[in-house]
Short mmCIF file of C-alpha atoms in Angstrom, two decimals:
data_model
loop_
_atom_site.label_atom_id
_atom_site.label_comp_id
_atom_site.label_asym_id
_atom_site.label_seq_id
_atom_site.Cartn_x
_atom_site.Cartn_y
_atom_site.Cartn_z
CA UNK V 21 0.00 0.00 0.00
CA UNK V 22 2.55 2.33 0.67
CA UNK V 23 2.77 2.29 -3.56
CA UNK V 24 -0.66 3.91 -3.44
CA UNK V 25 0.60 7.05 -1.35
CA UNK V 26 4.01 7.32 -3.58
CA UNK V 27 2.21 7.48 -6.86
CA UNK V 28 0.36 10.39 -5.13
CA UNK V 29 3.01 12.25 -4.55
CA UNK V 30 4.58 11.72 -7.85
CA UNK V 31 1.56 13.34 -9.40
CA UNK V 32 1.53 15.80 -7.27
CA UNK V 33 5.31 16.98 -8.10
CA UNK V 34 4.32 16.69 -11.98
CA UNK V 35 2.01 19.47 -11.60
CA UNK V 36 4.61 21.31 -10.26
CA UNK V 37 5.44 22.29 -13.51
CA UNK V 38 2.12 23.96 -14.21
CA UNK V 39 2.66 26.83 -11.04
CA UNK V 40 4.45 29.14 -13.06
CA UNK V 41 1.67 29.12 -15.87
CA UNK V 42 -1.04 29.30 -13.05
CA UNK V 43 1.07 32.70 -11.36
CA UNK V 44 1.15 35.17 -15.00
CA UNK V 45 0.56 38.71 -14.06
CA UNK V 46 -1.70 40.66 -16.41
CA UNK V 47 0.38 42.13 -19.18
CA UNK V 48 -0.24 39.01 -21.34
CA UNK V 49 -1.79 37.69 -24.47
CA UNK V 50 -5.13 36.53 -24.57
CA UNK V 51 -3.42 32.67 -25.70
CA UNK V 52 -1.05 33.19 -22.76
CA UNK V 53 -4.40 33.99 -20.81
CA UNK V 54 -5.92 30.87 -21.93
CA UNK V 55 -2.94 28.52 -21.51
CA UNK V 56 -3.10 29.97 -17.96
CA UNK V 57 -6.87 29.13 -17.30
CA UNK V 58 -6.34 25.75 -18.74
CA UNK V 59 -3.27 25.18 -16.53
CA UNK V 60 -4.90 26.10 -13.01
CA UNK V 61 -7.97 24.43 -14.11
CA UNK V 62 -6.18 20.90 -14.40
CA UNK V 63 -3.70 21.52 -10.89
CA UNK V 64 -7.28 22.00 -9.78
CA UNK V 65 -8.77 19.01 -10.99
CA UNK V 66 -5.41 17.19 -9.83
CA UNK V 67 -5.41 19.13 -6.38
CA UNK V 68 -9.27 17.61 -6.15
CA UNK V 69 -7.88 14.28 -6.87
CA UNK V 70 -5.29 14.05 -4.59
CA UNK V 71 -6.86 15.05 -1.68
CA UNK V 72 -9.68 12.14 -2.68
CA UNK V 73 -6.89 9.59 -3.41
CA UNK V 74 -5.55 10.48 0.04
CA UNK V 75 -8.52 9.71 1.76
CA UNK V 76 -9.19 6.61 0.08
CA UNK V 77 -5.51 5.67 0.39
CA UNK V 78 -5.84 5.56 4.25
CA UNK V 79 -9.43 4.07 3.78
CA UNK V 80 -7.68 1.09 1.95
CA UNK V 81 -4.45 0.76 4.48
CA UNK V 82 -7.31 0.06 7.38
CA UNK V 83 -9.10 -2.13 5.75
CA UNK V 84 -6.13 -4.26 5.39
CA UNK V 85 -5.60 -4.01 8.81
CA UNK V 86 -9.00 -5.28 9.71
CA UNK V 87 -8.08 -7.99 7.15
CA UNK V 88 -4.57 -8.54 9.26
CA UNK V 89 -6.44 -8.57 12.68
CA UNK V 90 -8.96 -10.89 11.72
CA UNK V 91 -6.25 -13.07 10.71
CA UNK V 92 -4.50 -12.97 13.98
CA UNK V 93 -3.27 -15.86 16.20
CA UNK V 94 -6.32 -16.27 18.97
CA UNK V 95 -8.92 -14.92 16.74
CA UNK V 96 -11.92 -17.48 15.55
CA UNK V 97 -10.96 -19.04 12.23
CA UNK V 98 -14.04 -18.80 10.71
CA UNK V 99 -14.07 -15.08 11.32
CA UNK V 100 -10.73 -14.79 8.90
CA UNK V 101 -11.41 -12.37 6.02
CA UNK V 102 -10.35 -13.88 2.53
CA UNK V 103 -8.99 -12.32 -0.39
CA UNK V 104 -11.79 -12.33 -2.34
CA UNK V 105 -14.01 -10.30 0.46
CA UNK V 106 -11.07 -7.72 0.58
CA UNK V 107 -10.98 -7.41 -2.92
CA UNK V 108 -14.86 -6.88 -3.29
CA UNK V 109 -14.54 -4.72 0.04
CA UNK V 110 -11.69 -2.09 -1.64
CA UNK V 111 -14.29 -1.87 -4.90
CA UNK V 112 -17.09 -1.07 -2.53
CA UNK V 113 -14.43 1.68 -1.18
CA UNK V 114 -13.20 3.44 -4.72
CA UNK V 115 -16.73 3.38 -5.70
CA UNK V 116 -17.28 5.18 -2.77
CA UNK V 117 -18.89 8.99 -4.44
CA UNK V 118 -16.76 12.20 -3.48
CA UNK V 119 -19.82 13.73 -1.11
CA UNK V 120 -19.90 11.05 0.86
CA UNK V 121 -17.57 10.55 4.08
CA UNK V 122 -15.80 7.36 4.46
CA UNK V 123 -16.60 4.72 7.28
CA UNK V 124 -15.52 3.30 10.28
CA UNK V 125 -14.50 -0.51 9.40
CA UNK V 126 -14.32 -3.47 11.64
CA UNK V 127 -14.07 -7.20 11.47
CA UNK V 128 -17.56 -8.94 11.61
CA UNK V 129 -17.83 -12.93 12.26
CA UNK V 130 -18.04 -15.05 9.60
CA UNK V 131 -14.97 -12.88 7.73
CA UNK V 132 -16.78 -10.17 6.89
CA UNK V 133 -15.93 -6.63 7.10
CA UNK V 134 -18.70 -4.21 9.12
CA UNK V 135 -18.52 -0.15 6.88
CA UNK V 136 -20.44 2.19 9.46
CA UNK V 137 -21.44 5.24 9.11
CA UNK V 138 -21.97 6.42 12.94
CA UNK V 139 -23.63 10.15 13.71
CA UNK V 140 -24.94 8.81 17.13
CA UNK V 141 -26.35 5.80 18.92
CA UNK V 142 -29.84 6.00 17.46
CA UNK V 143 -28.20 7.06 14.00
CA UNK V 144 -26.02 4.15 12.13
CA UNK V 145 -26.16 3.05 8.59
CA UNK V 146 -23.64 -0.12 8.23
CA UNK V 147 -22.89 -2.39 5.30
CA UNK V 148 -21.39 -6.06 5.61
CA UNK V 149 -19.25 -6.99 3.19
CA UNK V 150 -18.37 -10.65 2.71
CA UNK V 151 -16.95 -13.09 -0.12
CA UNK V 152 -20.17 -12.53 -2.28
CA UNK V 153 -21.85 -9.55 -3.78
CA UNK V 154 -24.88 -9.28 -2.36
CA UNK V 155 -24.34 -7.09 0.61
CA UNK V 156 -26.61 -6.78 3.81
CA UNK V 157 -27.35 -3.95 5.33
CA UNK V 158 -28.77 -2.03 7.77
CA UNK V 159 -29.87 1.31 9.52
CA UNK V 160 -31.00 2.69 13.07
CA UNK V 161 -32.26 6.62 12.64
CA UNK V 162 -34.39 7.41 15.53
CA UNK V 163 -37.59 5.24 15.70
CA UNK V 164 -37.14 4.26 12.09
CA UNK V 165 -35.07 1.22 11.40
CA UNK V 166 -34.71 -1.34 8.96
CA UNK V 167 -32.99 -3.61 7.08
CA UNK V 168 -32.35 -5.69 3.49
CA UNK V 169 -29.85 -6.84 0.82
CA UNK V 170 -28.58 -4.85 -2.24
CA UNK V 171 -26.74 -6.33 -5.03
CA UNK V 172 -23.08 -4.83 -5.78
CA UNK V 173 -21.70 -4.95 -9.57
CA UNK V 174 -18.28 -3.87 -8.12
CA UNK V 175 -18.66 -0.71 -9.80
CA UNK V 176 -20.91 1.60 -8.58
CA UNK V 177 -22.91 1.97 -5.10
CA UNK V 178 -26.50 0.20 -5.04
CA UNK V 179 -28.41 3.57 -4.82
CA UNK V 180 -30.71 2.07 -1.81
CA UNK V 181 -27.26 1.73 0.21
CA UNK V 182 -26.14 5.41 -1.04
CA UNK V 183 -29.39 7.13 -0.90
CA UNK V 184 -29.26 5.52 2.84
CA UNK V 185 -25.68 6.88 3.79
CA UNK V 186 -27.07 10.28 2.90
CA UNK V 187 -29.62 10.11 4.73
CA UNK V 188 -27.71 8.98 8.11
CA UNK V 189 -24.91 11.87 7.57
CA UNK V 190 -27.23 14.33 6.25
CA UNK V 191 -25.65 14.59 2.58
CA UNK V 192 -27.91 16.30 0.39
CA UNK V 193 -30.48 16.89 2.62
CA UNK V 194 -32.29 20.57 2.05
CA UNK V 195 -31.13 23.16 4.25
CA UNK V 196 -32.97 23.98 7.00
CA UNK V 197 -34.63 26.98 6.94
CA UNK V 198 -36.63 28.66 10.14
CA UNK V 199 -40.28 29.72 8.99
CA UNK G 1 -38.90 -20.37 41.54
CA UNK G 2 -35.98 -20.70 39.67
CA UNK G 3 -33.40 -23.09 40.57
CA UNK G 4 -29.38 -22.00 41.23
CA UNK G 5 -26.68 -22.43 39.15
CA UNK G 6 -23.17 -23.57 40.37
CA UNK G 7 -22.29 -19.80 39.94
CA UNK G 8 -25.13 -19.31 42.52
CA UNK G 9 -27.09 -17.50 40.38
CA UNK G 10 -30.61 -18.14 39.72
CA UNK G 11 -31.22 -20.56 35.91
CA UNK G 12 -33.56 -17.83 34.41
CA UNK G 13 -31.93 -14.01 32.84
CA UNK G 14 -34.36 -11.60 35.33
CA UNK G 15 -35.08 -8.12 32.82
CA UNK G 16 -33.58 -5.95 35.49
CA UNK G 17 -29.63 -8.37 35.75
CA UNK G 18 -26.39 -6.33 34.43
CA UNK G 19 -25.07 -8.21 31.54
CA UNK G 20 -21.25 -7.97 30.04
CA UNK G 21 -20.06 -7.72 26.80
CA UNK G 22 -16.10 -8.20 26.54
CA UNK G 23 -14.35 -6.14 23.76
CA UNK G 24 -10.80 -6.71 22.49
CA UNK G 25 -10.63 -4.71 19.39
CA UNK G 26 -10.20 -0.76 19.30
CA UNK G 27 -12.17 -0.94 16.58
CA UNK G 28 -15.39 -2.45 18.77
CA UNK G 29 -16.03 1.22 19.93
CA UNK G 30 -16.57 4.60 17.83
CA UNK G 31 -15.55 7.15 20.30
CA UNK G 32 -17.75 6.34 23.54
CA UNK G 33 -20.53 4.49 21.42
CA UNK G 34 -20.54 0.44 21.46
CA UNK G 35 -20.52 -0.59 17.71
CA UNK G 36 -23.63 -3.02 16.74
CA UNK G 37 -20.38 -5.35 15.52
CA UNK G 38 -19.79 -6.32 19.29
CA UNK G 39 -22.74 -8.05 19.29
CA UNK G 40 -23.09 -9.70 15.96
CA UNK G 41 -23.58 -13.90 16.82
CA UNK G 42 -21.09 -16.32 15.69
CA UNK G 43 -22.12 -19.80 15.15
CA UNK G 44 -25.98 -18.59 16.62
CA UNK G 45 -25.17 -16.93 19.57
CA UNK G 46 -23.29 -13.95 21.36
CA UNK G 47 -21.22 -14.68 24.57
CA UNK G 48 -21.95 -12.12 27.66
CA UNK G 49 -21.16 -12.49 31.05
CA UNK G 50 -24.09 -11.66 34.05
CA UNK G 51 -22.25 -9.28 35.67
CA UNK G 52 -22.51 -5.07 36.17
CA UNK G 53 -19.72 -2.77 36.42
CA UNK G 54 -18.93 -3.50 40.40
CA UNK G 55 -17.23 -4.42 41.37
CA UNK G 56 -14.79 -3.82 38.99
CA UNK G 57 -12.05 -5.93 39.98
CA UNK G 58 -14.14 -9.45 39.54
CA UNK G 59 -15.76 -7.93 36.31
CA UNK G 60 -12.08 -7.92 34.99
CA UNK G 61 -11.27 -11.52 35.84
CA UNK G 62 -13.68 -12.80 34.16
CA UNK G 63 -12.81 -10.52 31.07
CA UNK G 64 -9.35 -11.64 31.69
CA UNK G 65 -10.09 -15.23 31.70
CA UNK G 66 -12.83 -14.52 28.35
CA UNK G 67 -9.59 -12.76 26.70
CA UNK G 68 -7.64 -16.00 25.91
CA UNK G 69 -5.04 -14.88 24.08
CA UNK G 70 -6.74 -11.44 23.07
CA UNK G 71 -6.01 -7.97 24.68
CA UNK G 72 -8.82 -7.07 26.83
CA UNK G 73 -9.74 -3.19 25.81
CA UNK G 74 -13.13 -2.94 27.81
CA UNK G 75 -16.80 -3.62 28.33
CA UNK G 76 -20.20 -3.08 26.79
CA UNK G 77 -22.77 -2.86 29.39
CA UNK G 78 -26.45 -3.42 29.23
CA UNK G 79 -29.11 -4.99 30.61
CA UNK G 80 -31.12 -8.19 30.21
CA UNK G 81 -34.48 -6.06 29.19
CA UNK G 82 -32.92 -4.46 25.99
CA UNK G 83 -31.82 -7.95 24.46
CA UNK G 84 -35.35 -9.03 24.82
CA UNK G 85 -36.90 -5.04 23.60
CA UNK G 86 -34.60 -6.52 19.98
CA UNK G 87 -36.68 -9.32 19.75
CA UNK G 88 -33.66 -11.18 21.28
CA UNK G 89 -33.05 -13.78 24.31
CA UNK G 90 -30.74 -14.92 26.80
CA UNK G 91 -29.89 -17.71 28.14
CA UNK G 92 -27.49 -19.01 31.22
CA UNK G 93 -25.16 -21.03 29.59
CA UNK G 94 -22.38 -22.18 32.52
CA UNK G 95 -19.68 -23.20 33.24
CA UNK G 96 -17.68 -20.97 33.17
CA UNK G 97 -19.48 -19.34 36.30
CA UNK G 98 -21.76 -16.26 34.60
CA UNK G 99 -21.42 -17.07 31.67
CA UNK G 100 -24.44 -16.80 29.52
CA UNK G 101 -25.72 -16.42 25.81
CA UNK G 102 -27.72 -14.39 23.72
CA UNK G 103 -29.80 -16.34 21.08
CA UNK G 104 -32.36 -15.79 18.81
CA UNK G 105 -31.04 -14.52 16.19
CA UNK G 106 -31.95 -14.71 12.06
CA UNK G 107 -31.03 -18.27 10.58
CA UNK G 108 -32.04 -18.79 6.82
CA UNK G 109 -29.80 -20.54 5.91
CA UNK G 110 -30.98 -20.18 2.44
CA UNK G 111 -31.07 -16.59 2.50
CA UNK G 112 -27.56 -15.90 4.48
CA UNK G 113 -27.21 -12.63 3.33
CA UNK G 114 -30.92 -11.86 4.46
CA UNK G 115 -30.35 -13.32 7.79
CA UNK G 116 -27.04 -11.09 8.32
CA UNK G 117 -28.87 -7.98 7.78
CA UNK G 118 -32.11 -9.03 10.24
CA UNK G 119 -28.69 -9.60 12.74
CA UNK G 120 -27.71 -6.40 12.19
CA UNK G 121 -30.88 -4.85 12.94
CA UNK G 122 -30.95 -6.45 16.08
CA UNK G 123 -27.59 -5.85 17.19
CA UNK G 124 -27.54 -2.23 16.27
CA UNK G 125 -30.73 -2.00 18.55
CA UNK G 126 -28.96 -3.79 21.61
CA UNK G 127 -25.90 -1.68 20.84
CA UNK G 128 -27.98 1.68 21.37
CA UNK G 129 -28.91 0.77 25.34
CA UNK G 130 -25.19 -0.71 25.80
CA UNK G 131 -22.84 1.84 27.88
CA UNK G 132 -18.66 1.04 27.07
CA UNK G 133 -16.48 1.08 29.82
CA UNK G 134 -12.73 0.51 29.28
CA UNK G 135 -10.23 -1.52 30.68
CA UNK G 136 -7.15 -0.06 32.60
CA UNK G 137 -4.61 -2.71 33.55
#
């Protein structure tokens, strides 16, 4: 893992290059102009994805040590995470949307690894994710609570899982406004 | 009337009896809150121990001796009433002395992945009455 973090920093030094470009002063031509808005709009878009590959990058280090520690001498066999689970488990990570806030991960018996999304006691949203794709889940919010099984493709969120984290962390809800 | 276990205590869980949860992960707790994980079953059933917080010293032995080979980080307190307000049970289940088990949980065994999140549920239920106290050696 320790690749993931170097290849972010390598990317970061190539745009570098760009700072000049991005710090012209105003005595220039309207292609110099251009070149310029071009070049701070890509150290943007890179600055953006650094700071997400970051994130994600120390998402992906814990989650191997949750795989590690459920692998450790004393702990129930049959609670040892396999590679497939992890693999499925780091999708369900970088597919992860930018607005949403990364979870707490754990070990869960029968090698599965518990994503929670924790605002309170009476306010959880948690996923399990184990060797297959279809992923249980479920939420506590108040007096409302529930629970069911969404199917992952391994490339993109089930929306009944993502329109639930939103709801638990309060992404996207309308602001509230006093009448 | 209920009759005594070789712990001394009586063979029937009363609502109002202290129950134990052992942790020994730092991940079992998300700042002072008890994570529903702790209480997930394995192989049908959760382990707790009848006991409250004091005294403290004999709540640690038996954490001590539930440990193993683990390090013991702390407790997850509750009582008797909210495993049954999750649709839950629990059961003496000695020796060792206080030891007990909570059952009742989902099995569909053809629906695995159904059953897990009805566990869940459950557990995230029992996990909102549960109080964490930690373990200072």
């Amino acid at each position: 893992m320790p690749l993931l973090s170097e290849r972010a920093a390598t990317v970061a030094a190539g745009y570098s290059s760009l700072l000049p470009a991005t710090h012209a002063r105003s005595a220039i031509s309207q292609e110099a102009r251009l070149v310029q808005e071009r070049a701070s709009a890509v150290m943007e878009s890179g600055e953006r994805s650094i700071a997400l590959f970051g994130g994600k990058s120390k998402e992906l280090r814990e989650l191997w040590a949750v795989f590690d520690e459920s692998r450790e001498e004393g702990a129930d066999e049959s609670d040892a995470i396999s590679y497939h689970a992890l693999d499925i488990a780091s999708d369900f990570i970088r597919a992860l949307p930018d607005d949403v806030p990364l979870p707490e991960l754990a070990g869960e018996p029968g090698g599965y690894v518990s994503m929670d999304w924790i605002m309170g006691r009476s306010r959880v949203f948690s996923v399990s994710v184990g060797p297959r794709q279809r992923l249980p889940y479920a939420w506590l919010d108040g007096a409302d609570q529930g629970h069911a099984v969404a199917f992952f493709d391994r490339s993109s969120v089930p929306p009944r899982i993502l329109d639930g984290i939103r709801r638990t962390v309060g992404v996207g809800k309308p602001p509230f406004r006093a009448s | 009337m209920s009759e005594s276990l070789p712990s001394g205590l009586p063979s029937t869980v009363r609502d109002e009896e202290d129950l134990a949860r052992f942790l020994f992960s730092r991940r079992d707790l998300s700042g002072h809150i008890v994570k529903h994980g702790v209480f997930m079953p394995r192989h049908g059933e959760t382990s707790v121990f009848r006991h409250g917080k004091a005294p403290g010293e004999t709540l640690w032995e038996l954490g001590r001796l539930a440990a193993g080979g683990r390090s013991l980080r702390g407790a997850a307190m509750f009582k008797a009433r909210s495993v049954r307000a999750a649709a839950l049970d629990v059961n003496p289940d000695e020796p060792p002395p206080r030891h007990a088990v909570i059952v009742g949980w989902a099995t569909i065994s053809s629906h695995p992945e159904l059953a897990r999140s009805q566990d869940k549920e459950k557990a995230m239920k029992l996990a909102e009455s549960a109080e964490a106290i930690r373990y200072t050696s």
